[in-house]
mmCIF file of C-alpha atoms and ligand atoms in Angstrom:
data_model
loop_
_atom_site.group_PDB
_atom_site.id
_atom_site.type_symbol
_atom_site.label_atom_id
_atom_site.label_comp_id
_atom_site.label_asym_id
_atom_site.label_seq_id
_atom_site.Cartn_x
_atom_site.Cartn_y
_atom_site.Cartn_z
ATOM 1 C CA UNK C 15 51.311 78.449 31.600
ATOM 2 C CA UNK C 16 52.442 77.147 35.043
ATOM 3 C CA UNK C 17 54.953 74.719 33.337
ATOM 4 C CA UNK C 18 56.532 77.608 31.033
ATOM 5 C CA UNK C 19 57.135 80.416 34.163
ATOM 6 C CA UNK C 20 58.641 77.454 35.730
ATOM 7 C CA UNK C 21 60.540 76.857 33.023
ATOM 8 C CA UNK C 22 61.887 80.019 32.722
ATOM 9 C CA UNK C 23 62.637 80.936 36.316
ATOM 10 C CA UNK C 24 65.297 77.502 36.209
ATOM 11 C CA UNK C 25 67.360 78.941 33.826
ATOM 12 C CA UNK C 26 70.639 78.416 34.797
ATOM 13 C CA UNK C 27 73.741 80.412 34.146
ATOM 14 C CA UNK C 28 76.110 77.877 32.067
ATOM 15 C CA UNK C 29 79.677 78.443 32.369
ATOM 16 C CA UNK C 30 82.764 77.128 30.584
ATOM 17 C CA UNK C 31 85.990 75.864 32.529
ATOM 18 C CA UNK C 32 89.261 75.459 31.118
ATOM 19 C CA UNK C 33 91.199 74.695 34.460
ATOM 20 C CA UNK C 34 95.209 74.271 33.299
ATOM 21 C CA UNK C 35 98.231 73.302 35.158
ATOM 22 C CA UNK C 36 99.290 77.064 34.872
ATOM 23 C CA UNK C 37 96.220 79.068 33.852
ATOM 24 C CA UNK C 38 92.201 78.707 34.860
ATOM 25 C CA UNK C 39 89.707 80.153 32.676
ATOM 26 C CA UNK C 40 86.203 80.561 32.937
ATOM 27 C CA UNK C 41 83.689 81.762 30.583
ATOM 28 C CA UNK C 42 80.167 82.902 30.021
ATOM 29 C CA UNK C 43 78.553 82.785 26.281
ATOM 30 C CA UNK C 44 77.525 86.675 27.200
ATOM 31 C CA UNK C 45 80.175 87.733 29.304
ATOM 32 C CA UNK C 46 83.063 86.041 27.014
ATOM 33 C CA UNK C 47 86.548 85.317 29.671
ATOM 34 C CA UNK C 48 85.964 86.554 32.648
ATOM 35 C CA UNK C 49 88.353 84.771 34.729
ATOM 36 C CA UNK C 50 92.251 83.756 33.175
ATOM 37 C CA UNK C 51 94.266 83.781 36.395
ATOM 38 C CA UNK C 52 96.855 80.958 37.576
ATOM 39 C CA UNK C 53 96.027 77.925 38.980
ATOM 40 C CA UNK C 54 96.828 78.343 42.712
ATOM 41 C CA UNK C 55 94.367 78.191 45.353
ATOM 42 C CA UNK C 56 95.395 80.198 48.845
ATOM 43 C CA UNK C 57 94.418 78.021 51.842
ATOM 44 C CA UNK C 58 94.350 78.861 55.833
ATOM 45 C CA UNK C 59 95.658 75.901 57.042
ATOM 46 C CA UNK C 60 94.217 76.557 60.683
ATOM 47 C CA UNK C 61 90.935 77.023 59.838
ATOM 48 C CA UNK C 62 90.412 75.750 56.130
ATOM 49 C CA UNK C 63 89.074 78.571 54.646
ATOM 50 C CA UNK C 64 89.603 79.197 51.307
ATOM 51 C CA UNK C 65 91.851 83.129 51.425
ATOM 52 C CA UNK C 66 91.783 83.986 47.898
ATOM 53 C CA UNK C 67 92.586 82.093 44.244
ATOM 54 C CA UNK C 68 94.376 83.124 41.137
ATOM 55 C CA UNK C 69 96.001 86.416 40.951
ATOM 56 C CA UNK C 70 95.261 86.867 44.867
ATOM 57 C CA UNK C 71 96.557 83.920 46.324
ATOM 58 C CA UNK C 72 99.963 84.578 44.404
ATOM 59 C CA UNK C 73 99.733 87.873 46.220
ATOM 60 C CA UNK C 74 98.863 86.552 49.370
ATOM 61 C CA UNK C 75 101.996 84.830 50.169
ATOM 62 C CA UNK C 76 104.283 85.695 53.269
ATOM 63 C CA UNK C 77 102.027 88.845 53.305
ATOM 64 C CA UNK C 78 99.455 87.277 55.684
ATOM 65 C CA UNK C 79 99.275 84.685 58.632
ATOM 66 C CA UNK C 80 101.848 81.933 58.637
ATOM 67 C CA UNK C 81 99.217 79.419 58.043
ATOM 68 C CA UNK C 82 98.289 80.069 54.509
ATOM 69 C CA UNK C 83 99.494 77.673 52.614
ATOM 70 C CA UNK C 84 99.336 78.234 48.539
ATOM 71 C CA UNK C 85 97.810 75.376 46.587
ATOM 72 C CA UNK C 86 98.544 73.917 42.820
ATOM 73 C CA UNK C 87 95.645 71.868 42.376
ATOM 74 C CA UNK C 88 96.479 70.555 39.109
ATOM 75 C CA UNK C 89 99.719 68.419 37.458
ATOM 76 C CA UNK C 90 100.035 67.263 34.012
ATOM 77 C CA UNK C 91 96.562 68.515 32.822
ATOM 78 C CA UNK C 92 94.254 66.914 35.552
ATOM 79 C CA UNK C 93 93.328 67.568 39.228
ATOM 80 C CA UNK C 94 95.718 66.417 41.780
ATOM 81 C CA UNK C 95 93.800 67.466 44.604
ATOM 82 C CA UNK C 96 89.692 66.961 44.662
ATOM 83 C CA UNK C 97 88.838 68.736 47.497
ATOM 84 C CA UNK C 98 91.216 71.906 46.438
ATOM 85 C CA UNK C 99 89.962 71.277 43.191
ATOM 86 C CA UNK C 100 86.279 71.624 44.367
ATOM 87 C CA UNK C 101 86.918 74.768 46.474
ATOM 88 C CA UNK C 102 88.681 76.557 43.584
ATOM 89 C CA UNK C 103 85.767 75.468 41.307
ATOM 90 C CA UNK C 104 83.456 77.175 44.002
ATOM 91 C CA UNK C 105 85.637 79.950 44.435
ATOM 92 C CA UNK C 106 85.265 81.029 40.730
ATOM 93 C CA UNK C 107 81.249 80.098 40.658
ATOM 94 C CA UNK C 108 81.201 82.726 43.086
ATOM 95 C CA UNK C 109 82.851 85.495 41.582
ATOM 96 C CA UNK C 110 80.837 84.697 37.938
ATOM 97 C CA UNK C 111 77.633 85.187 40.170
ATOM 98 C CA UNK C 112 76.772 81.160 40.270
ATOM 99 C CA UNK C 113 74.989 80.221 43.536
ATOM 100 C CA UNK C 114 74.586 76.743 44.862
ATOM 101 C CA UNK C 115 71.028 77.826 43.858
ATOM 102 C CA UNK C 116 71.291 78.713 40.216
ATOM 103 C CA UNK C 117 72.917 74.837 39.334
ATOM 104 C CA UNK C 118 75.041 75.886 36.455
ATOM 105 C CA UNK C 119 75.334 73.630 33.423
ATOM 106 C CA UNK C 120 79.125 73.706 33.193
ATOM 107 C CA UNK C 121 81.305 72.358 30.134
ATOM 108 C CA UNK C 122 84.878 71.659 30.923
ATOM 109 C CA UNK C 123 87.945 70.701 29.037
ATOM 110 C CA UNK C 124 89.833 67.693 29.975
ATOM 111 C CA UNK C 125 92.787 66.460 28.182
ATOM 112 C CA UNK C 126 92.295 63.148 26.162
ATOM 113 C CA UNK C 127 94.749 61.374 28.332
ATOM 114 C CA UNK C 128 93.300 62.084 31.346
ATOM 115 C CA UNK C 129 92.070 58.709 32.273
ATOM 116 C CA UNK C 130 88.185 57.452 33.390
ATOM 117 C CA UNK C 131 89.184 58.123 37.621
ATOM 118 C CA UNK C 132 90.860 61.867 36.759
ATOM 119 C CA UNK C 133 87.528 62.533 34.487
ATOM 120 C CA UNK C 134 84.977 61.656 37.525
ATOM 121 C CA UNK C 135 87.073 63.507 39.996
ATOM 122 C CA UNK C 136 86.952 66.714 37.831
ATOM 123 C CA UNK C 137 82.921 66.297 37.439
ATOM 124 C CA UNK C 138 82.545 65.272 41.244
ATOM 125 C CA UNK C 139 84.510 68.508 41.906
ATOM 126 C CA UNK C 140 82.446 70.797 39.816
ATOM 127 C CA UNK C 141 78.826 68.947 41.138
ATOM 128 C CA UNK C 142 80.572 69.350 44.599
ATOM 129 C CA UNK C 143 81.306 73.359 43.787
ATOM 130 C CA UNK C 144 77.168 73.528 42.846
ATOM 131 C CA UNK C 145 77.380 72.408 39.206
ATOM 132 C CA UNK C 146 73.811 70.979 38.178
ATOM 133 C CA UNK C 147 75.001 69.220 35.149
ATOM 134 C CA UNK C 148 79.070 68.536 34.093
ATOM 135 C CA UNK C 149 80.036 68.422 30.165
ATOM 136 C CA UNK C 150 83.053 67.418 29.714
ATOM 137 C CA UNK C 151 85.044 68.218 26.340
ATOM 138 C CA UNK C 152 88.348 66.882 25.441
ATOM 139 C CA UNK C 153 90.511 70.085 24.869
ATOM 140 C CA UNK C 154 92.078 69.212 20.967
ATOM 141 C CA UNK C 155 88.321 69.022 20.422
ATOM 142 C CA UNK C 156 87.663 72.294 21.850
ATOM 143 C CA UNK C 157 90.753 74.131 20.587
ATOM 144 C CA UNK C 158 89.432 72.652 17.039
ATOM 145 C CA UNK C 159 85.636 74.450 17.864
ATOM 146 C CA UNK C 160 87.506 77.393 19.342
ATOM 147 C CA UNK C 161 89.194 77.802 16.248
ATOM 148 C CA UNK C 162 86.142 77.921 14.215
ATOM 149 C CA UNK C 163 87.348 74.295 11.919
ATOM 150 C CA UNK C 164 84.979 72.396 10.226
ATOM 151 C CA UNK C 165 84.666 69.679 13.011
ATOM 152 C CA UNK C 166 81.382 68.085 12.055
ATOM 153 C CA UNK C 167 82.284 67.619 8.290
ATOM 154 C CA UNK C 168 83.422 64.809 6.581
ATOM 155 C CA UNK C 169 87.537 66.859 6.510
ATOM 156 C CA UNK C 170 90.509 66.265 8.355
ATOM 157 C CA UNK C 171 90.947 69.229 10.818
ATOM 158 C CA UNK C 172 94.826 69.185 12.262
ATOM 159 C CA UNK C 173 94.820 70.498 16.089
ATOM 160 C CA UNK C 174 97.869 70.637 18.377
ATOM 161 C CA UNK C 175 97.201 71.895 22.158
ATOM 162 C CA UNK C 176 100.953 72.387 23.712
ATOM 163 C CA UNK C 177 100.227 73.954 27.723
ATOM 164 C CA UNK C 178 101.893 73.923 30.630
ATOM 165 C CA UNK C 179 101.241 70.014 31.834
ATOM 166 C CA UNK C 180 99.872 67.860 28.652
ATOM 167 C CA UNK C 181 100.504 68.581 24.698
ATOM 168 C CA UNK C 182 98.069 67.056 22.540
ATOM 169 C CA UNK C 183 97.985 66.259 18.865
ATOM 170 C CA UNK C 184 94.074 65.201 17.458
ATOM 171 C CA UNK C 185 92.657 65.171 13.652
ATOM 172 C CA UNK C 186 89.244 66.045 13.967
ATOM 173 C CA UNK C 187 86.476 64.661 11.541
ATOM 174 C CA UNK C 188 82.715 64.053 11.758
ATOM 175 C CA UNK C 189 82.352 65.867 15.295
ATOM 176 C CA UNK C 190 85.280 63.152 17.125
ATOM 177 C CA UNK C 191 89.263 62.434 17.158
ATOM 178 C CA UNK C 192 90.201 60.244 14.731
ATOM 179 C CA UNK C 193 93.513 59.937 15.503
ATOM 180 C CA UNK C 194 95.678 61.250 18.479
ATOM 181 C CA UNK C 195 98.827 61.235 20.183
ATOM 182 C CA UNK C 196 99.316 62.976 23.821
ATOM 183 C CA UNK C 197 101.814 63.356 26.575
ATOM 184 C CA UNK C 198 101.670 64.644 30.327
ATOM 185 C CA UNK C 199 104.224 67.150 29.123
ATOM 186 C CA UNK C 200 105.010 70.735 28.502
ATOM 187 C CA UNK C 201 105.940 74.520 29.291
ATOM 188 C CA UNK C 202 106.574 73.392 33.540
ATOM 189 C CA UNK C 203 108.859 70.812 32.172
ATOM 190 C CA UNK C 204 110.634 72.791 30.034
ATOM 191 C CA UNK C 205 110.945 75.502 33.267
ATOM 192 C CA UNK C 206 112.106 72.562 35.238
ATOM 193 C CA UNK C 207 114.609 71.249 32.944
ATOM 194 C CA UNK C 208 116.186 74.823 32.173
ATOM 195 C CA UNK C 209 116.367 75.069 36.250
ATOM 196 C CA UNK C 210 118.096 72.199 36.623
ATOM 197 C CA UNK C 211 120.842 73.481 33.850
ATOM 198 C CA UNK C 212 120.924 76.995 36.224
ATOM 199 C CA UNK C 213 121.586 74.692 39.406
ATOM 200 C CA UNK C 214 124.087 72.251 37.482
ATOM 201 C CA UNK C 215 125.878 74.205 35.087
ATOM 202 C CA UNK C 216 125.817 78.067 36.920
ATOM 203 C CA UNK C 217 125.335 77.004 40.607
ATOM 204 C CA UNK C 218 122.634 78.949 40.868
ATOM 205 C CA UNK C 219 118.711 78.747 42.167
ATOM 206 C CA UNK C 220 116.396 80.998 39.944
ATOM 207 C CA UNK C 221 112.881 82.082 40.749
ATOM 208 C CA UNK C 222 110.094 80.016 39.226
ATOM 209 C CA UNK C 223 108.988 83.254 37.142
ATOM 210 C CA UNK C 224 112.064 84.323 36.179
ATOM 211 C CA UNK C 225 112.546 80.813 34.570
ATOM 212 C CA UNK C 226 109.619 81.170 33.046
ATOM 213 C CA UNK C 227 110.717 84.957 31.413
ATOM 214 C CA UNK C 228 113.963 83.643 30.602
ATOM 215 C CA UNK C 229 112.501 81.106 28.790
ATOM 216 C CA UNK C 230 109.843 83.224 26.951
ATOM 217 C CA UNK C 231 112.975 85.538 25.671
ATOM 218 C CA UNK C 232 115.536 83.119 24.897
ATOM 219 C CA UNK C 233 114.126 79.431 23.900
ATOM 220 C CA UNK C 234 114.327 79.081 20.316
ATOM 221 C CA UNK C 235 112.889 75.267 19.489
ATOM 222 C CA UNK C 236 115.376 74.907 16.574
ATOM 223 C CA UNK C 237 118.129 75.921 18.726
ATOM 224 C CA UNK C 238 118.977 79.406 17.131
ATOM 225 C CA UNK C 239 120.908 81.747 19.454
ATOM 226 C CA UNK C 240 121.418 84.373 17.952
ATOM 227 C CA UNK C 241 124.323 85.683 20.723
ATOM 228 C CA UNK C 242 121.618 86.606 23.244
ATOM 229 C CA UNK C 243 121.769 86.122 26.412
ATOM 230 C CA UNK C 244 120.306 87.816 30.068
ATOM 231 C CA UNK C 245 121.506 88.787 32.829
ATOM 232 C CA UNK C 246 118.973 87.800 35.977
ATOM 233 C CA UNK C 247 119.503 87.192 39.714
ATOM 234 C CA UNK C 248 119.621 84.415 41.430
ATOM 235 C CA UNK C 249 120.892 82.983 44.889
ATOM 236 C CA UNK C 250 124.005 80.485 44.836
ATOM 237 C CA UNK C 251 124.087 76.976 45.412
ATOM 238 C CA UNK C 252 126.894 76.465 47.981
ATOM 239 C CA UNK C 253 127.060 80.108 49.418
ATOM 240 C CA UNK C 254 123.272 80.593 49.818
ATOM 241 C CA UNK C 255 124.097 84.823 48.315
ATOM 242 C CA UNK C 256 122.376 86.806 45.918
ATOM 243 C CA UNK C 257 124.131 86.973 42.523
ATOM 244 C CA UNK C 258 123.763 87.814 39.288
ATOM 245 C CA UNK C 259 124.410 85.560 36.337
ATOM 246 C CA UNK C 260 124.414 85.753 32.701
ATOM 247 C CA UNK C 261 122.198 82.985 31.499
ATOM 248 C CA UNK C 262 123.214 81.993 27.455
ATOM 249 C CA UNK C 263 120.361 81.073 24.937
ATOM 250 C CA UNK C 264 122.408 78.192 24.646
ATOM 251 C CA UNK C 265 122.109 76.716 27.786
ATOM 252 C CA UNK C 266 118.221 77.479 27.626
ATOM 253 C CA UNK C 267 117.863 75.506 24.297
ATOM 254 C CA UNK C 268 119.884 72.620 25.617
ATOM 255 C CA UNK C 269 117.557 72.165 28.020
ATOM 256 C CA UNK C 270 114.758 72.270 26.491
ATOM 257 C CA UNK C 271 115.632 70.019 23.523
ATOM 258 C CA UNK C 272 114.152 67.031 24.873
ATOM 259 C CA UNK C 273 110.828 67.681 25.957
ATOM 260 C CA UNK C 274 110.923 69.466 22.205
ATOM 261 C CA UNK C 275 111.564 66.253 20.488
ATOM 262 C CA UNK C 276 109.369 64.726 22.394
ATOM 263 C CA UNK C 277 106.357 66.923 21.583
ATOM 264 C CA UNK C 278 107.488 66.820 17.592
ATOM 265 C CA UNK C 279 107.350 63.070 18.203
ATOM 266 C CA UNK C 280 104.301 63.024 19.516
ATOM 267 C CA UNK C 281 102.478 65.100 16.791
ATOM 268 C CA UNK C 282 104.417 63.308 13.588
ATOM 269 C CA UNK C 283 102.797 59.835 15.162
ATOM 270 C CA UNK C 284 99.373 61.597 15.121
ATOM 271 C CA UNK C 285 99.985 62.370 11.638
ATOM 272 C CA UNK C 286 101.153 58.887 10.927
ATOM 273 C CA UNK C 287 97.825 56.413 12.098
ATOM 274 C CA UNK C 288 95.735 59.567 10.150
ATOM 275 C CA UNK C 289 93.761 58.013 7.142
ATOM 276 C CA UNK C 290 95.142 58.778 4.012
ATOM 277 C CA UNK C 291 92.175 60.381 2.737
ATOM 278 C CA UNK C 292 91.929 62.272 5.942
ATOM 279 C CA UNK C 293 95.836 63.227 5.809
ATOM 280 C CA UNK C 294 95.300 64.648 2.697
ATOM 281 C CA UNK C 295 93.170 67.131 4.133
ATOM 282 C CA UNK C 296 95.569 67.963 6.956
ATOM 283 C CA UNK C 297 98.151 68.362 3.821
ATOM 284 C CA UNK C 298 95.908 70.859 2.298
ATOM 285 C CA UNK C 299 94.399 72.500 5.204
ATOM 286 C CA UNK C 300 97.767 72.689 7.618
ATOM 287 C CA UNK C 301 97.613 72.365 11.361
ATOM 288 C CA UNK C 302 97.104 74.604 13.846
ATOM 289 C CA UNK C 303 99.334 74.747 17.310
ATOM 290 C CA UNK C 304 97.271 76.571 20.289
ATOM 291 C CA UNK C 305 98.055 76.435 23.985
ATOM 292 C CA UNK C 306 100.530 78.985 26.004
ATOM 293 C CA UNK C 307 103.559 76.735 25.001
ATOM 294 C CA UNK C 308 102.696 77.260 21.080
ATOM 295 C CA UNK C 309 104.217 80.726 21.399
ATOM 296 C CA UNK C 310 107.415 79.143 21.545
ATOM 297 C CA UNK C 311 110.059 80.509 19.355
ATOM 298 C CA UNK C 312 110.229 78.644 16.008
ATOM 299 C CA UNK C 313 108.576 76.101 17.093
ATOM 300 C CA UNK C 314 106.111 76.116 14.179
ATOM 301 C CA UNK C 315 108.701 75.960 11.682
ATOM 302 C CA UNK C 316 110.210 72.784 13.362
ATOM 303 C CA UNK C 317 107.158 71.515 13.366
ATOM 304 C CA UNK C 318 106.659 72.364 9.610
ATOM 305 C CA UNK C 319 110.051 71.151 8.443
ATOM 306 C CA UNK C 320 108.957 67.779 10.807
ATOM 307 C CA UNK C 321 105.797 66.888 9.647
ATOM 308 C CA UNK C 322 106.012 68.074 5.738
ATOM 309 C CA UNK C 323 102.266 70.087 6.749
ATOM 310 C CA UNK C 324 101.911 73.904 6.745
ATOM 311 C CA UNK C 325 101.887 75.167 10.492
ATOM 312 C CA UNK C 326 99.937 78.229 12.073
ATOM 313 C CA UNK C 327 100.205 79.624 15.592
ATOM 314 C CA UNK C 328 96.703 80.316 16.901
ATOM 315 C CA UNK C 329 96.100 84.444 17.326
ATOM 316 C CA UNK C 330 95.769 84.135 21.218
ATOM 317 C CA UNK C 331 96.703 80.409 21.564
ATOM 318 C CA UNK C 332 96.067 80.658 25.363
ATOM 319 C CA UNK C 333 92.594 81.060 24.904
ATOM 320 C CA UNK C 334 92.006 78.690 21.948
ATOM 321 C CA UNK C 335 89.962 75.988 23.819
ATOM 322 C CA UNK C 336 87.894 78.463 26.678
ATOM 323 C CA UNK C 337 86.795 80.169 23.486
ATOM 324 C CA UNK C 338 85.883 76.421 22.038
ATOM 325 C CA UNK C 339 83.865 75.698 25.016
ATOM 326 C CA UNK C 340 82.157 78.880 25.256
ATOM 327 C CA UNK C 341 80.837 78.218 21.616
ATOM 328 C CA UNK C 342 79.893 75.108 22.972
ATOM 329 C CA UNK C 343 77.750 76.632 25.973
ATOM 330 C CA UNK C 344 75.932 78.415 22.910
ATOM 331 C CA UNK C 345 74.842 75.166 21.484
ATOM 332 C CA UNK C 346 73.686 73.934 24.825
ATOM 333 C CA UNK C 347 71.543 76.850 24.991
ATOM 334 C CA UNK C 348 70.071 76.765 21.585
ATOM 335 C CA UNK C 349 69.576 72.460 21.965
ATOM 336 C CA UNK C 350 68.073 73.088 25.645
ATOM 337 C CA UNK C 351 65.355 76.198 24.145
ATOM 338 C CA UNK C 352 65.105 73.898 21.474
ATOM 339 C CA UNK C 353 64.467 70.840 23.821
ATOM 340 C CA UNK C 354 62.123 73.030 26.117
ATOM 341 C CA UNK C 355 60.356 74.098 22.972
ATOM 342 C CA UNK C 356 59.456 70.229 22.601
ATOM 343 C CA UNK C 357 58.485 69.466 26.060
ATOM 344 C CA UNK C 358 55.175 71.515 26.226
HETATM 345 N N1 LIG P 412 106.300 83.022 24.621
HETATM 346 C C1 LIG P 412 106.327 81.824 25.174
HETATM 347 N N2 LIG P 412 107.306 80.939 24.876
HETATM 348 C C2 LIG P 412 107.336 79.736 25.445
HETATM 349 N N3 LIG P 412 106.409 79.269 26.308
HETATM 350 C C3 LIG P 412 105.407 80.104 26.646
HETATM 351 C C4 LIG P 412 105.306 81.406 26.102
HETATM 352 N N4 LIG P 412 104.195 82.003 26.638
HETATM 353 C C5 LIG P 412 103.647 81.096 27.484
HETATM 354 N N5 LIG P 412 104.362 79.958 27.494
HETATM 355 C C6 LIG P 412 104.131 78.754 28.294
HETATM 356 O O1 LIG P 412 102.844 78.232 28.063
HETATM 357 C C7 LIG P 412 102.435 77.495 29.213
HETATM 358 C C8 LIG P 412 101.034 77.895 29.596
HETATM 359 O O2 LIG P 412 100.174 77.494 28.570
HETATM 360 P P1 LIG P 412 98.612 77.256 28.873
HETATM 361 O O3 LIG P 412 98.061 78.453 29.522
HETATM 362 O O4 LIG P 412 98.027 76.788 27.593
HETATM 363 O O5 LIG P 412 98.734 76.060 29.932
HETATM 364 P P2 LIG P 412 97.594 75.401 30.831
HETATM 365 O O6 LIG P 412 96.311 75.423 30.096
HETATM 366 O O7 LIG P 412 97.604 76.006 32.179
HETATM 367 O O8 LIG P 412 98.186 73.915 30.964
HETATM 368 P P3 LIG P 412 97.584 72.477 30.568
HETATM 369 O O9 LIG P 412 96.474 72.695 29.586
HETATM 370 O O10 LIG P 412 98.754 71.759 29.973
HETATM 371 O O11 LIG P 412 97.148 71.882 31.846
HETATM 372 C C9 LIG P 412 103.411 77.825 30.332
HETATM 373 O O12 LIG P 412 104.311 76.758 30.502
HETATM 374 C C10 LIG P 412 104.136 79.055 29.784
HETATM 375 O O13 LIG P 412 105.454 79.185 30.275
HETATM 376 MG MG1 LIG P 413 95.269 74.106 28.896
#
């Protein structure tokens, strides 16, 4: 009787993680997404308190003391930063309710290139936040569970996660990756490219989010125009004044074309070292493209007319793998009951 109150009373609350270069999630298996906020951590630099994260530490700029200083803690898919890392991880324990106390089994995503050093930093950083016990899931494998694919049966399942950092390409069979092809690339580098077309070809500097919003209107991945174009405003190179230029759909899909041929690359080499019985199944069954960066204009149909495979964009691609991991915080639950069950 003893052992089974004590049982009970250690429950912990799990939680699933999906920290991205651009966007953190975080999930309960009752509560669903309750945090999907950017990755930026707001720091007082003269005392080292944490001010705020997500949503509130964009806000917190230049509207408070000169010593908070706004974080990125993550590049290219992985953790740059432990310690900011850590306090952002413990930041977002606190606001799902997890206390040091209640040791949370956590399951986090971590892109398949992140290598064996960026993997141990992102558990040390949970287990530093108060994490009792660190799953981690590579994300083409969660974006395949989130998606609700056959992942433990003998079929090839065709997964492509395209986010703001890393864009991964995985066929999924018998619960692993069979074959895979990823790159520390995406959405930021397309931002970065089309600002450095603004600053060469206009003269102009452009805000980071109005990059990001001219892309989102204009990009088209097969380079269709269409005559559209937008008018934003933007601060000149050599004069340092506020101006307003007309920015061309053309000029947006120059930039982006190479990090676009880059990502088709990537997932027609994926699709290449597949097994042939295996690619058969991807031939029948299509592939699916999830991440933020999957809502890009036409991309699908480039990557269709690419790869010879039917292509669908994910309803919600953005959310694709914290919904994968939250399934798999269900299945932790059932095994653990089902382990407790056994341990009487
Ligand atoms: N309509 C759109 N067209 C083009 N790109 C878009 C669109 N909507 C969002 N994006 C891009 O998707 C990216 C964000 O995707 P996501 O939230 O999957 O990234 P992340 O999980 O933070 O990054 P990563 O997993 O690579 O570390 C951003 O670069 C954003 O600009
Ligand atoms: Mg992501």
């Amino acid at each position: 009787m003893t052992r089974v109150a004590l049982t009970s009373s250690s429950v912990a609350l799990d939680v699933a993680l999906d920290i991205g270069t651009a966007q953190t999630r975080l999930a309960t298996a009752d509560r669903g997404v309750i945090v999907d906020e950017p990755t930026l951590v707001a720091i007082d630099t003269s005392t080292g308190d944490v001010v705020d994260v997500g949503h509130g530490a964009r806000e917190v700029v230049g509207r408070t003391s000169r010593h908070v200083v706004v974080f990125r803690p993550f590049a290219q898919g992985t953790t740059v930063d432990f310690d900011v890392t850590a306090r952002l991880i413990a930041h977002l324990f606190e606001r799902a309710g997890v206390s040091k106390l209640s040791r949370a089994r956590v399951v986090m995503s971590v892109p398949s290139l992140a290598t064996a050093i960026e993997r141990r930093a992102l558990r040390q950083a949970a287990i530093q936040a108060g994490a009792r016990e660190v799953s981690l899931i590579e994300a083409p494998l969660a974006a395949a569970i989130g998606l609700g694919l056959p992942v433990q049966d003998p079929v090839g399942s065709a997964v492509t996660v395209l986010g703001a950092g890393a864009s991964e390409a995985a066929v999924i069979s018998l619960g692993g990756i069979v074959s895979a092809g990823a790159r520390r690339l995406g959405g930021n580098d397309i931002d970065a490219a089309i600002a450095t077309a603004l600053r060469t070809r206009l003269g102009v500097v452009v805000a980071p989010t109005t990059v990001e919003e001219i892309k989102c209107l204009l990009a088209s991945a097969r380079g269709r125009s269409l005559g559209m174009s937008q008018v934003v405003r933007a601060r000149s190179v050599d004069r340092g004044e506020l101006v307003e230029v007309e920015v061309t759909a053309e000029l947006v899909n120059a930039a982006l074309a190479d990090v676009i041929a880059a990502t088709v690359r990537m997932i027609q080499e994926c699709l290449a070292e597949t097994a042939p019985d295996l690619s058969q199944d991807v031939s029948a069954r299509g592939l699916t493209l999830v991440g933020g960066m999957a809502q890009l204009t036409d991309l699908d149909e480039l990557v269709a007319t690419s790869t010879g495979v039917e292509v669908a964009v994910a309803a919600h691609p953005d959310l694709v793998v914290i919904e994968g991991l939250r399934a798999c915080l269900e299945e932790l639950a059932s095994l653990h009951a089902l382990l407790r069950a056994a341990d009487r």
